[in-house]
Amino acid sequence: MKRYPRETFDDVIRRLMNTAEDEEPLSAEAVQGIEESLEDIKAGRLYTLEEARTELQAVWDTQ
C-alpha cells in the first residue's frame, strides 16, 4: 500500500481516505437500486457465498 518506503502508515491511511471520497451524489437510479437491495436482504432473498459459487460454477460448466 505504501507508494514509497518512507511513507508512514498514517500517510497511507490519509491518502486512502481522501481517494475514497466521491463528491458526486448518487443518481436516483443508484439510490433505488440500493433500496431494493436492502429490501431483498431484509426479506432473506440472498445467496450465501457457497451457493453463489455453486450456481456460477454450474453455469460455467455448461458453456
mmCIF file of N, CA and C in Angstrom:
data_model
loop_
_atom_site.group_PDB
_atom_site.id
_atom_site.type_symbol
_atom_site.label_atom_id
_atom_site.label_comp_id
_atom_site.label_asym_id
_atom_site.label_seq_id
_atom_site.Cartn_x
_atom_site.Cartn_y
_atom_site.Cartn_z
ATOM 1 N N MET A 1 0.800 -1.193 0.000
ATOM 2 C CA MET A 1 0.000 0.000 0.000
ATOM 3 C C MET A 1 0.850 1.267 0.000
ATOM 4 N N LYS A 2 2.052 1.132 0.517
ATOM 5 C CA LYS A 2 2.922 2.301 0.525
ATOM 6 C C LYS A 2 3.389 2.604 -0.889
ATOM 7 N N ARG A 3 3.467 3.880 -1.204
ATOM 8 C CA ARG A 3 3.951 4.282 -2.520
ATOM 9 C C ARG A 3 5.468 4.426 -2.538
ATOM 10 N N TYR A 4 6.030 4.712 -1.380
ATOM 11 C CA TYR A 4 7.474 4.811 -1.267
ATOM 12 C C TYR A 4 7.867 4.370 0.137
ATOM 13 N N PRO A 5 9.086 3.901 0.323
ATOM 14 C CA PRO A 5 9.486 3.263 1.587
ATOM 15 C C PRO A 5 9.320 4.122 2.838
ATOM 16 N N ARG A 6 9.513 5.407 2.724
ATOM 17 C CA ARG A 6 9.459 6.255 3.915
ATOM 18 C C ARG A 6 8.061 6.792 4.202
ATOM 19 N N GLU A 7 7.093 6.403 3.400
ATOM 20 C CA GLU A 7 5.712 6.842 3.636
ATOM 21 C C GLU A 7 5.208 6.172 4.921
ATOM 22 N N THR A 8 4.641 6.972 5.811
ATOM 23 C CA THR A 8 4.145 6.404 7.070
ATOM 24 C C THR A 8 2.782 5.770 6.846
ATOM 25 N N PHE A 9 2.397 4.900 7.774
ATOM 26 C CA PHE A 9 1.075 4.287 7.669
ATOM 27 C C PHE A 9 -0.009 5.345 7.830
ATOM 28 N N ASP A 10 0.255 6.361 8.635
ATOM 29 C CA ASP A 10 -0.696 7.465 8.773
ATOM 30 C C ASP A 10 -0.900 8.149 7.426
ATOM 31 N N ASP A 11 0.179 8.360 6.701
ATOM 32 C CA ASP A 11 0.078 8.962 5.367
ATOM 33 C C ASP A 11 -0.728 8.073 4.425
ATOM 34 N N VAL A 12 -0.496 6.777 4.496
ATOM 35 C CA VAL A 12 -1.221 5.832 3.644
ATOM 36 C C VAL A 12 -2.711 5.889 3.952
ATOM 37 N N ILE A 13 -3.056 5.869 5.237
ATOM 38 C CA ILE A 13 -4.465 5.907 5.639
ATOM 39 C C ILE A 13 -5.120 7.200 5.189
ATOM 40 N N ARG A 14 -4.439 8.321 5.392
ATOM 41 C CA ARG A 14 -4.990 9.614 4.958
ATOM 42 C C ARG A 14 -5.195 9.645 3.446
ATOM 43 N N ARG A 15 -4.209 9.120 2.700
ATOM 44 C CA ARG A 15 -4.321 9.099 1.237
ATOM 45 C C ARG A 15 -5.505 8.251 0.801
ATOM 46 N N LEU A 16 -5.656 7.081 1.415
ATOM 47 C CA LEU A 16 -6.762 6.202 1.056
ATOM 48 C C LEU A 16 -8.106 6.822 1.407
ATOM 49 N N MET A 17 -8.167 7.485 2.548
ATOM 50 C CA MET A 17 -9.418 8.139 2.949
ATOM 51 C C MET A 17 -9.787 9.252 1.966
ATOM 52 N N ASN A 18 -8.792 9.999 1.523
ATOM 53 C CA ASN A 18 -9.060 11.099 0.594
ATOM 54 C C ASN A 18 -9.472 10.595 -0.783
ATOM 55 N N THR A 19 -8.902 9.494 -1.228
ATOM 56 C CA THR A 19 -9.253 8.984 -2.549
ATOM 57 C C THR A 19 -10.569 8.219 -2.528
ATOM 58 N N ALA A 20 -11.000 7.782 -1.342
ATOM 59 C CA ALA A 20 -12.240 7.021 -1.243
ATOM 60 C C ALA A 20 -13.472 7.914 -1.297
ATOM 61 N N GLU A 21 -13.287 9.194 -1.095
ATOM 62 C CA GLU A 21 -14.420 10.106 -1.104
ATOM 63 C C GLU A 21 -14.846 10.399 -2.538
ATOM 64 N N ASP A 22 -16.125 10.309 -2.767
ATOM 65 C CA ASP A 22 -16.686 10.626 -4.073
ATOM 66 C C ASP A 22 -17.663 11.769 -3.864
ATOM 67 N N GLU A 23 -17.335 12.913 -4.383
ATOM 68 C CA GLU A 23 -18.151 14.093 -4.128
ATOM 69 C C GLU A 23 -19.384 14.169 -5.018
ATOM 70 N N GLU A 24 -19.443 13.331 -6.048
ATOM 71 C CA GLU A 24 -20.604 13.329 -6.932
ATOM 72 C C GLU A 24 -21.728 12.569 -6.249
ATOM 73 N N PRO A 25 -22.918 13.178 -6.177
ATOM 74 C CA PRO A 25 -24.028 12.488 -5.500
ATOM 75 C C PRO A 25 -24.494 11.270 -6.304
ATOM 76 N N LEU A 26 -25.106 10.329 -5.591
ATOM 77 C CA LEU A 26 -25.643 9.149 -6.254
ATOM 78 C C LEU A 26 -26.836 9.535 -7.116
ATOM 79 N N SER A 27 -26.980 8.849 -8.226
ATOM 80 C CA SER A 27 -28.130 9.095 -9.093
ATOM 81 C C SER A 27 -29.371 8.492 -8.440
ATOM 82 N N ALA A 28 -30.533 8.922 -8.892
ATOM 83 C CA ALA A 28 -31.790 8.375 -8.380
ATOM 84 C C ALA A 28 -31.856 6.872 -8.652
ATOM 85 N N GLU A 29 -31.333 6.464 -9.789
ATOM 86 C CA GLU A 29 -31.315 5.040 -10.149
ATOM 87 C C GLU A 29 -30.444 4.242 -9.174
ATOM 88 N N ALA A 30 -29.294 4.794 -8.810
ATOM 89 C CA ALA A 30 -28.405 4.104 -7.867
ATOM 90 C C ALA A 30 -29.059 3.993 -6.490
ATOM 91 N N VAL A 31 -29.693 5.067 -6.037
ATOM 92 C CA VAL A 31 -30.365 5.054 -4.735
ATOM 93 C C VAL A 31 -31.483 4.013 -4.743
ATOM 94 N N GLN A 32 -32.255 3.957 -5.831
ATOM 95 C CA GLN A 32 -33.335 2.978 -5.938
ATOM 96 C C GLN A 32 -32.775 1.558 -5.896
ATOM 97 N N GLY A 33 -31.664 1.323 -6.585
ATOM 98 C CA GLY A 33 -31.041 0.005 -6.575
ATOM 99 C C GLY A 33 -30.578 -0.401 -5.181
ATOM 100 N N ILE A 34 -30.022 0.548 -4.450
ATOM 101 C CA ILE A 34 -29.587 0.273 -3.081
ATOM 102 C C ILE A 34 -30.781 -0.058 -2.202
ATOM 103 N N GLU A 35 -31.852 0.726 -2.334
ATOM 104 C CA GLU A 35 -33.052 0.473 -1.531
ATOM 105 C C GLU A 35 -33.656 -0.894 -1.842
ATOM 106 N N GLU A 36 -33.691 -1.272 -3.116
ATOM 107 C CA GLU A 36 -34.213 -2.582 -3.499
ATOM 108 C C GLU A 36 -33.334 -3.695 -2.936
ATOM 109 N N SER A 37 -32.027 -3.493 -2.961
ATOM 110 C CA SER A 37 -31.114 -4.493 -2.416
ATOM 111 C C SER A 37 -31.316 -4.669 -0.918
ATOM 112 N N LEU A 38 -31.507 -3.573 -0.207
ATOM 113 C CA LEU A 38 -31.748 -3.653 1.234
ATOM 114 C C LEU A 38 -33.055 -4.391 1.532
ATOM 115 N N GLU A 39 -34.073 -4.144 0.710
ATOM 116 C CA GLU A 39 -35.342 -4.860 0.873
ATOM 117 C C GLU A 39 -35.143 -6.354 0.649
ATOM 118 N N ASP A 40 -34.362 -6.712 -0.370
ATOM 119 C CA ASP A 40 -34.071 -8.131 -0.627
ATOM 120 C C ASP A 40 -33.365 -8.767 0.562
ATOM 121 N N ILE A 41 -32.414 -8.061 1.133
ATOM 122 C CA ILE A 41 -31.676 -8.591 2.282
ATOM 123 C C ILE A 41 -32.620 -8.800 3.460
ATOM 124 N N LYS A 42 -33.457 -7.805 3.742
ATOM 125 C CA LYS A 42 -34.393 -7.904 4.866
ATOM 126 C C LYS A 42 -35.376 -9.056 4.668
ATOM 127 N N ALA A 43 -35.749 -9.320 3.412
ATOM 128 C CA ALA A 43 -36.705 -10.388 3.114
ATOM 129 C C ALA A 43 -36.017 -11.748 3.003
ATOM 130 N N GLY A 44 -34.712 -11.775 3.119
ATOM 131 C CA GLY A 44 -33.992 -13.042 3.051
ATOM 132 C C GLY A 44 -33.731 -13.527 1.643
ATOM 133 N N ARG A 45 -33.918 -12.663 0.660
ATOM 134 C CA ARG A 45 -33.660 -13.044 -0.733
ATOM 135 C C ARG A 45 -32.188 -12.775 -1.058
ATOM 136 N N LEU A 46 -31.369 -13.737 -0.646
ATOM 137 C CA LEU A 46 -29.941 -13.608 -0.895
ATOM 138 C C LEU A 46 -29.306 -14.971 -0.966
ATOM 139 N N TYR A 47 -28.070 -15.009 -1.416
ATOM 140 C CA TYR A 47 -27.323 -16.244 -1.541
ATOM 141 C C TYR A 47 -26.120 -16.192 -0.608
ATOM 142 N N THR A 48 -25.772 -17.338 -0.049
ATOM 143 C CA THR A 48 -24.503 -17.422 0.661
ATOM 144 C C THR A 48 -23.401 -17.445 -0.394
ATOM 145 N N LEU A 49 -22.184 -17.226 0.043
ATOM 146 C CA LEU A 49 -21.062 -17.271 -0.882
ATOM 147 C C LEU A 49 -20.962 -18.639 -1.541
ATOM 148 N N GLU A 50 -21.154 -19.682 -0.757
ATOM 149 C CA GLU A 50 -21.063 -21.041 -1.311
ATOM 150 C C GLU A 50 -22.176 -21.301 -2.329
ATOM 151 N N GLU A 51 -23.392 -20.837 -2.054
ATOM 152 C CA GLU A 51 -24.496 -21.002 -3.007
ATOM 153 C C GLU A 51 -24.198 -20.263 -4.310
ATOM 154 N N ALA A 52 -23.657 -19.066 -4.204
ATOM 155 C CA ALA A 52 -23.333 -18.288 -5.399
ATOM 156 C C ALA A 52 -22.239 -18.987 -6.202
ATOM 157 N N ARG A 53 -21.228 -19.498 -5.518
ATOM 158 C CA ARG A 53 -20.156 -20.228 -6.208
ATOM 159 C C ARG A 53 -20.701 -21.441 -6.949
ATOM 160 N N THR A 54 -21.557 -22.198 -6.274
ATOM 161 C CA THR A 54 -22.115 -23.406 -6.872
ATOM 162 C C THR A 54 -22.927 -23.065 -8.117
ATOM 163 N N GLU A 55 -23.763 -22.044 -8.011
ATOM 164 C CA GLU A 55 -24.597 -21.654 -9.156
ATOM 165 C C GLU A 55 -23.750 -21.134 -10.308
ATOM 166 N N LEU A 56 -22.776 -20.312 -10.001
ATOM 167 C CA LEU A 56 -21.903 -19.776 -11.067
ATOM 168 C C LEU A 56 -21.074 -20.885 -11.702
ATOM 169 N N GLN A 57 -20.615 -21.816 -10.899
ATOM 170 C CA GLN A 57 -19.837 -22.925 -11.445
ATOM 171 C C GLN A 57 -20.690 -23.772 -12.373
ATOM 172 N N ALA A 58 -21.964 -23.984 -12.012
ATOM 173 C CA ALA A 58 -22.871 -24.773 -12.854
ATOM 174 C C ALA A 58 -23.063 -24.081 -14.206
ATOM 175 N N VAL A 59 -23.203 -22.759 -14.187
ATOM 176 C CA VAL A 59 -23.359 -22.014 -15.445
ATOM 177 C C VAL A 59 -22.073 -22.122 -16.247
ATOM 178 N N TRP A 60 -20.934 -21.973 -15.593
ATOM 179 C CA TRP A 60 -19.647 -22.032 -16.272
ATOM 180 C C TRP A 60 -19.426 -23.415 -16.912
ATOM 181 N N ASP A 61 -19.810 -24.463 -16.185
ATOM 182 C CA ASP A 61 -19.617 -25.833 -16.672
ATOM 183 C C ASP A 61 -20.476 -26.148 -17.885
ATOM 184 N N THR A 62 -21.593 -25.474 -18.060
ATOM 185 C CA THR A 62 -22.479 -25.756 -19.199
ATOM 186 C C THR A 62 -22.064 -24.998 -20.453
ATOM 187 N N GLN A 63 -21.122 -24.102 -20.338
ATOM 188 C CA GLN A 63 -20.723 -23.308 -21.510
ATOM 189 C C GLN A 63 -19.624 -23.955 -22.296
#
